Amino acid sequence: MPAAQNPPEKMMFQLSLRRRGISDLAVLRAMEEVPRDLFVAAADRADAYRDSALGIACGQTISQPFVVAYMTEQLQLQKQHRVLEIGTGSGYQAAILSRLCRHVLTIERYRTLADSARSRLEELRYDNIEVLLGDGFDVPPGAGQFDRIIVTAAMEQIPQSLTARLEPGGILIAPVGPHRGIQTLVRVTRTDTGLERKELVDVRFVPALPGVAREL
Ligand code: SAH
């Protein structure tokens, strides 16, 4: 009885993702399962299932649901994958990823955001996610290699330090472009012969900044 369980706005949410071209059923199911209303500010709960980005603490944003679904679909996740996310923010994208792979390491440069995402994800029992306070431009060497890497903050270029972390056959997706303005979502695949780059769609993300934030 999905109609009785799902409030109308959640049904519209699924419909609008499908209408905009998201067709991977596992991705749609993850988008249905993860309660976005628990990742937004309390004052924004009523707007949680609208297709828009919303403000969170530290002047950052939780991405627009369509962009979350699109990036997730483009990653072509498999159950055994180990995934790295740069830019934890609310933890919402990490929660979606965690439904579709084995493990997610997500890195955030603001302590306030890392701490609140960690406790939110623990409360919701997403137990295959590790939240790390750190700098995505400087991932600790001990973190190892990843099957998939997703960057959810705008980078002027994709650093070699990140593509170097891709397993053979691995895929990285990142918004690339100027910090103020429009960026392009870029997908990089590590093939036998090197790195293959494809530009996907235009997007707008908050900037990726170097270093752990000095303010909380
Ligand atoms: N994926 C998030 C939204 C990301 S907003 C979600 O689902 O809610 C982008 C986030 O990237 C911000 O929280 C910002 O602080 C963080 N960020 C920016 N530069 C970073 C860096 N160098 N390392 C880690 N996180 C970074």
mmCIF file of C-alpha atoms and ligand atoms in Angstrom:
data_model
loop_
_atom_site.group_PDB
_atom_site.id
_atom_site.type_symbol
_atom_site.label_atom_id
_atom_site.label_comp_id
_atom_site.label_asym_id
_atom_site.label_seq_id
_atom_site.Cartn_x
_atom_site.Cartn_y
_atom_site.Cartn_z
ATOM 1 C CA MET A 1 0.000 0.000 0.000
ATOM 2 C CA PRO A 2 2.606 2.571 -0.991
ATOM 3 C CA ALA A 3 -0.025 5.253 -1.512
ATOM 4 C CA ALA A 4 -1.107 5.065 2.130
ATOM 5 C CA GLN A 5 2.451 5.061 3.479
ATOM 6 C CA ASN A 6 3.832 7.716 1.234
ATOM 7 C CA PRO A 7 2.729 11.276 1.725
ATOM 8 C CA PRO A 8 1.801 12.854 -1.633
ATOM 9 C CA GLU A 9 4.925 15.002 -1.729
ATOM 10 C CA LYS A 10 7.107 11.862 -1.636
ATOM 11 C CA MET A 11 5.200 10.398 -4.586
ATOM 12 C CA MET A 12 5.664 13.637 -6.500
ATOM 13 C CA PHE A 13 9.343 13.516 -5.581
ATOM 14 C CA GLN A 14 9.745 10.099 -7.279
ATOM 15 C CA LEU A 15 7.699 11.203 -10.255
ATOM 16 C CA SER A 16 9.741 14.318 -10.846
ATOM 17 C CA LEU A 17 13.012 12.333 -10.686
ATOM 18 C CA ARG A 18 11.648 9.894 -13.276
ATOM 19 C CA ARG A 19 10.323 12.680 -15.450
ATOM 20 C CA ARG A 20 13.746 14.331 -15.450
ATOM 21 C CA GLY A 21 15.322 11.118 -16.720
ATOM 22 C CA ILE A 22 16.472 9.121 -13.699
ATOM 23 C CA SER A 23 15.724 5.526 -14.710
ATOM 24 C CA ASP A 24 17.992 3.323 -12.574
ATOM 25 C CA LEU A 25 15.557 1.556 -10.259
ATOM 26 C CA ALA A 26 18.101 0.983 -7.500
ATOM 27 C CA VAL A 27 18.872 4.719 -7.452
ATOM 28 C CA LEU A 28 15.159 5.597 -7.375
ATOM 29 C CA ARG A 29 14.625 3.152 -4.517
ATOM 30 C CA ALA A 30 17.496 4.690 -2.521
ATOM 31 C CA MET A 31 16.006 8.154 -3.129
ATOM 32 C CA GLU A 32 12.685 6.845 -1.823
ATOM 33 C CA GLU A 33 14.176 5.187 1.248
ATOM 34 C CA VAL A 34 16.369 7.968 2.619
ATOM 35 C CA PRO A 35 14.310 10.554 4.545
ATOM 36 C CA ARG A 36 15.589 13.885 3.148
ATOM 37 C CA ASP A 37 13.415 15.756 5.685
ATOM 38 C CA LEU A 38 15.807 14.566 8.430
ATOM 39 C CA PHE A 39 18.853 16.035 6.631
ATOM 40 C CA VAL A 40 17.565 19.600 6.145
ATOM 41 C CA ALA A 41 17.243 22.368 8.750
ATOM 42 C CA ALA A 42 14.130 21.979 10.928
ATOM 43 C CA ALA A 43 12.685 25.168 9.442
ATOM 44 C CA ASP A 44 12.940 23.686 5.926
ATOM 45 C CA ARG A 45 11.204 20.343 6.607
ATOM 46 C CA ALA A 46 8.129 21.287 4.611
ATOM 47 C CA ASP A 47 10.323 21.916 1.564
ATOM 48 C CA ALA A 48 12.456 18.771 1.917
ATOM 49 C CA TYR A 49 10.871 16.960 -1.046
ATOM 50 C CA ARG A 50 10.957 19.891 -3.442
ATOM 51 C CA ASP A 51 13.609 19.687 -6.135
ATOM 52 C CA SER A 52 15.834 22.421 -4.789
ATOM 53 C CA ALA A 53 19.064 22.877 -2.872
ATOM 54 C CA LEU A 54 18.596 24.187 0.699
ATOM 55 C CA GLY A 55 20.885 26.006 3.117
ATOM 56 C CA ILE A 56 22.533 24.063 5.963
ATOM 57 C CA ALA A 57 24.982 25.181 8.699
ATOM 58 C CA CYS A 58 28.338 26.893 7.942
ATOM 59 C CA GLY A 59 26.932 28.662 4.861
ATOM 60 C CA GLN A 60 26.837 25.369 2.906
ATOM 61 C CA THR A 61 24.005 23.597 1.039
ATOM 62 C CA ILE A 62 22.357 20.202 0.710
ATOM 63 C CA SER A 63 22.274 19.548 -3.033
ATOM 64 C CA GLN A 64 19.164 19.468 -5.176
ATOM 65 C CA PRO A 65 17.639 15.938 -5.200
ATOM 66 C CA PHE A 66 17.800 15.631 -9.000
ATOM 67 C CA VAL A 67 21.537 16.362 -8.965
ATOM 68 C CA VAL A 68 22.080 13.825 -6.146
ATOM 69 C CA ALA A 69 20.176 11.167 -8.111
ATOM 70 C CA TYR A 70 21.905 12.053 -11.392
ATOM 71 C CA MET A 71 25.429 11.924 -9.941
ATOM 72 C CA THR A 72 24.616 8.661 -8.173
ATOM 73 C CA GLU A 73 23.285 7.133 -11.399
ATOM 74 C CA GLN A 74 26.380 8.245 -13.323
ATOM 75 C CA LEU A 75 28.624 6.503 -10.771
ATOM 76 C CA GLN A 76 27.250 3.066 -11.817
ATOM 77 C CA LEU A 77 27.640 1.699 -8.305
ATOM 78 C CA GLN A 78 27.955 -1.976 -7.510
ATOM 79 C CA LYS A 79 27.317 -3.664 -4.163
ATOM 80 C CA GLN A 80 31.004 -4.434 -3.513
ATOM 81 C CA HIS A 81 32.274 -0.895 -4.190
ATOM 82 C CA ARG A 82 34.212 1.275 -1.776
ATOM 83 C CA VAL A 83 33.307 4.919 -2.352
ATOM 84 C CA LEU A 84 34.942 8.218 -1.375
ATOM 85 C CA GLU A 85 32.853 11.383 -1.104
ATOM 86 C CA ILE A 86 34.444 14.836 -0.763
ATOM 87 C CA GLY A 87 32.005 17.280 0.890
ATOM 88 C CA THR A 88 29.800 15.529 3.475
ATOM 89 C CA GLY A 89 27.590 18.564 4.167
ATOM 90 C CA SER A 90 24.366 17.165 5.644
ATOM 91 C CA GLY A 91 25.323 13.537 4.940
ATOM 92 C CA TYR A 92 22.390 13.073 2.542
ATOM 93 C CA GLN A 93 24.421 12.122 -0.551
ATOM 94 C CA ALA A 94 26.498 9.732 1.584
ATOM 95 C CA ALA A 95 23.287 8.073 2.842
ATOM 96 C CA ILE A 96 22.068 7.568 -0.732
ATOM 97 C CA LEU A 97 25.436 6.110 -1.788
ATOM 98 C CA SER A 98 25.507 3.799 1.225
ATOM 99 C CA ARG A 99 22.348 2.013 0.041
ATOM 100 C CA LEU A 100 24.101 1.028 -3.196
ATOM 101 C CA CYS A 101 27.644 0.043 -2.224
ATOM 102 C CA ARG A 102 29.710 -1.657 0.469
ATOM 103 C CA HIS A 103 31.319 1.317 2.192
ATOM 104 C CA VAL A 104 31.408 5.113 1.990
ATOM 105 C CA LEU A 105 34.200 7.295 3.368
ATOM 106 C CA THR A 106 33.012 10.900 3.352
ATOM 107 C CA ILE A 107 35.260 13.882 4.140
ATOM 108 C CA GLU A 108 34.124 17.326 5.366
ATOM 109 C CA ARG A 109 36.233 20.378 6.224
ATOM 110 C CA TYR A 110 33.812 21.886 8.806
ATOM 111 C CA ARG A 111 33.789 20.201 12.219
ATOM 112 C CA THR A 112 30.196 21.295 12.903
ATOM 113 C CA LEU A 113 28.958 19.622 9.707
ATOM 114 C CA ALA A 114 31.091 16.488 10.100
ATOM 115 C CA ASP A 115 29.907 15.990 13.704
ATOM 116 C CA SER A 116 26.225 16.530 12.960
ATOM 117 C CA ALA A 117 26.284 14.358 9.827
ATOM 118 C CA ARG A 118 28.046 11.589 11.786
ATOM 119 C CA SER A 119 25.468 11.566 14.583
ATOM 120 C CA ARG A 120 22.537 11.853 12.164
ATOM 121 C CA LEU A 121 23.820 8.901 10.097
ATOM 122 C CA GLU A 122 24.414 6.876 13.270
ATOM 123 C CA GLU A 123 20.885 7.559 14.533
ATOM 124 C CA LEU A 124 19.479 6.453 11.187
ATOM 125 C CA ARG A 125 21.684 3.312 11.376
ATOM 126 C CA TYR A 126 23.586 3.895 8.163
ATOM 127 C CA ASP A 127 26.455 1.866 9.526
ATOM 128 C CA ASN A 128 28.589 1.504 6.382
ATOM 129 C CA ILE A 129 29.536 5.200 6.321
ATOM 130 C CA GLU A 130 32.595 6.778 7.926
ATOM 131 C CA VAL A 131 32.612 10.571 8.319
ATOM 132 C CA LEU A 132 36.054 12.141 8.525
ATOM 133 C CA LEU A 133 36.949 15.746 9.393
ATOM 134 C CA GLY A 134 39.597 16.629 6.827
ATOM 135 C CA ASP A 135 40.552 18.154 3.497
ATOM 136 C CA GLY A 136 39.427 16.459 0.309
ATOM 137 C CA PHE A 137 42.462 17.924 -1.472
ATOM 138 C CA ASP A 138 44.655 16.004 0.962
ATOM 139 C CA VAL A 139 43.068 12.602 1.592
ATOM 140 C CA PRO A 140 45.086 10.613 4.186
ATOM 141 C CA PRO A 141 47.302 8.063 2.385
ATOM 142 C CA GLY A 142 46.064 5.332 4.734
ATOM 143 C CA ALA A 143 42.546 5.692 3.279
ATOM 144 C CA GLY A 144 43.662 3.597 0.316
ATOM 145 C CA GLN A 145 42.137 3.302 -3.157
ATOM 146 C CA PHE A 146 38.493 3.639 -4.201
ATOM 147 C CA ASP A 147 36.212 2.151 -6.849
ATOM 148 C CA ARG A 148 34.253 5.400 -7.054
ATOM 149 C CA ILE A 149 34.935 9.006 -6.023
ATOM 150 C CA ILE A 150 32.271 11.717 -5.892
ATOM 151 C CA VAL A 151 33.104 15.359 -5.245
ATOM 152 C CA THR A 152 30.149 17.487 -4.159
ATOM 153 C CA ALA A 153 31.880 20.892 -4.074
ATOM 154 C CA ALA A 154 33.126 22.839 -7.106
ATOM 155 C CA MET A 155 36.775 22.363 -8.032
ATOM 156 C CA GLU A 156 38.617 24.566 -10.512
ATOM 157 C CA GLN A 157 40.440 21.460 -11.718
ATOM 158 C CA ILE A 158 40.361 17.820 -10.746
ATOM 159 C CA PRO A 159 43.475 17.286 -8.634
ATOM 160 C CA GLN A 160 45.815 14.503 -9.656
ATOM 161 C CA SER A 161 45.877 13.512 -5.966
ATOM 162 C CA LEU A 162 42.239 12.359 -6.374
ATOM 163 C CA THR A 163 42.421 10.571 -9.738
ATOM 164 C CA ALA A 164 45.484 8.743 -8.350
ATOM 165 C CA ARG A 165 43.128 7.177 -5.776
ATOM 166 C CA LEU A 166 40.973 5.453 -8.410
ATOM 167 C CA GLU A 167 41.143 1.673 -8.745
ATOM 168 C CA PRO A 168 41.477 0.352 -12.332
ATOM 169 C CA GLY A 169 38.058 0.771 -13.954
ATOM 170 C CA GLY A 170 37.225 3.352 -11.288
ATOM 171 C CA ILE A 171 35.000 6.391 -11.898
ATOM 172 C CA LEU A 172 35.251 9.895 -10.422
ATOM 173 C CA ILE A 173 32.535 12.538 -10.770
ATOM 174 C CA ALA A 174 33.111 16.182 -9.885
ATOM 175 C CA PRO A 175 31.713 19.639 -10.658
ATOM 176 C CA VAL A 176 34.543 21.463 -12.403
ATOM 177 C CA GLY A 177 34.680 25.178 -13.094
ATOM 178 C CA PRO A 178 34.956 28.637 -11.573
ATOM 179 C CA HIS A 179 33.877 29.021 -7.948
ATOM 180 C CA ARG A 180 31.427 31.775 -8.760
ATOM 181 C CA GLY A 181 29.247 30.746 -11.656
ATOM 182 C CA ILE A 182 28.402 27.638 -13.569
ATOM 183 C CA GLN A 183 30.410 24.446 -13.417
ATOM 184 C CA THR A 184 30.301 21.313 -15.557
ATOM 185 C CA LEU A 185 29.867 17.889 -14.093
ATOM 186 C CA VAL A 186 32.844 15.865 -15.303
ATOM 187 C CA ARG A 187 33.178 12.089 -15.226
ATOM 188 C CA VAL A 188 36.673 10.592 -15.268
ATOM 189 C CA THR A 189 37.152 6.856 -15.817
ATOM 190 C CA ARG A 190 40.437 5.051 -15.195
ATOM 191 C CA THR A 191 40.921 2.729 -18.174
ATOM 192 C CA ASP A 192 43.781 0.414 -19.141
ATOM 193 C CA THR A 193 45.334 3.207 -21.170
ATOM 194 C CA GLY A 194 44.856 6.145 -18.817
ATOM 195 C CA LEU A 195 42.101 8.561 -17.831
ATOM 196 C CA GLU A 196 39.031 9.096 -19.998
ATOM 197 C CA ARG A 197 37.136 12.344 -19.452
ATOM 198 C CA LYS A 198 33.519 13.115 -20.313
ATOM 199 C CA GLU A 199 31.579 16.316 -19.688
ATOM 200 C CA LEU A 200 28.000 15.688 -18.561
ATOM 201 C CA VAL A 201 25.752 18.621 -17.577
ATOM 202 C CA ASP A 202 26.045 22.132 -16.148
ATOM 203 C CA VAL A 203 25.617 22.460 -12.396
ATOM 204 C CA ARG A 204 26.160 24.915 -9.557
ATOM 205 C CA PHE A 205 27.909 23.860 -6.357
ATOM 206 C CA VAL A 206 29.453 25.692 -3.402
ATOM 207 C CA PRO A 207 33.239 25.902 -3.766
ATOM 208 C CA ALA A 208 35.726 23.298 -2.585
ATOM 209 C CA LEU A 209 38.183 25.172 -0.367
ATOM 210 C CA PRO A 210 41.577 23.877 0.740
ATOM 211 C CA GLY A 211 42.317 22.887 4.320
ATOM 212 C CA VAL A 212 40.182 22.042 7.323
ATOM 213 C CA ALA A 213 38.060 25.110 8.173
ATOM 214 C CA ARG A 214 39.498 27.197 11.031
ATOM 215 C CA GLU A 215 36.065 28.343 12.122
ATOM 216 C CA LEU A 216 33.771 25.616 13.511
HETATM 217 N N1 SAH B 1 27.022 16.277 -0.283
HETATM 218 C C1 SAH B 1 26.410 17.234 0.632
HETATM 219 C C2 SAH B 1 26.351 18.637 0.077
HETATM 220 C C3 SAH B 1 27.706 19.201 -0.153
HETATM 221 S S1 SAH B 1 27.885 20.953 -0.034
HETATM 222 C C4 SAH B 1 25.041 16.793 1.069
HETATM 223 O O1 SAH B 1 24.552 15.760 0.599
HETATM 224 O O2 SAH B 1 24.440 17.468 1.913
HETATM 225 C C5 SAH B 1 29.641 20.920 -0.198
HETATM 226 C C6 SAH B 1 30.374 20.542 1.067
HETATM 227 O O3 SAH B 1 31.737 20.403 0.726
HETATM 228 C C7 SAH B 1 30.315 21.628 2.131
HETATM 229 O O4 SAH B 1 29.841 21.096 3.332
HETATM 230 C C8 SAH B 1 31.748 22.093 2.243
HETATM 231 O O5 SAH B 1 32.126 22.503 3.552
HETATM 232 C C9 SAH B 1 32.512 20.863 1.807
HETATM 233 N N2 SAH B 1 33.874 21.095 1.342
HETATM 234 C C10 SAH B 1 34.352 22.129 0.597
HETATM 235 N N3 SAH B 1 35.677 21.991 0.369
HETATM 236 C C11 SAH B 1 36.058 20.823 0.970
HETATM 237 C C12 SAH B 1 37.307 20.135 1.104
HETATM 238 N N4 SAH B 1 38.437 20.598 0.589
HETATM 239 N N5 SAH B 1 37.317 18.975 1.789
HETATM 240 C C13 SAH B 1 36.184 18.467 2.358
HETATM 241 N N6 SAH B 1 34.983 19.085 2.265
HETATM 242 C C14 SAH B 1 34.910 20.240 1.588
#
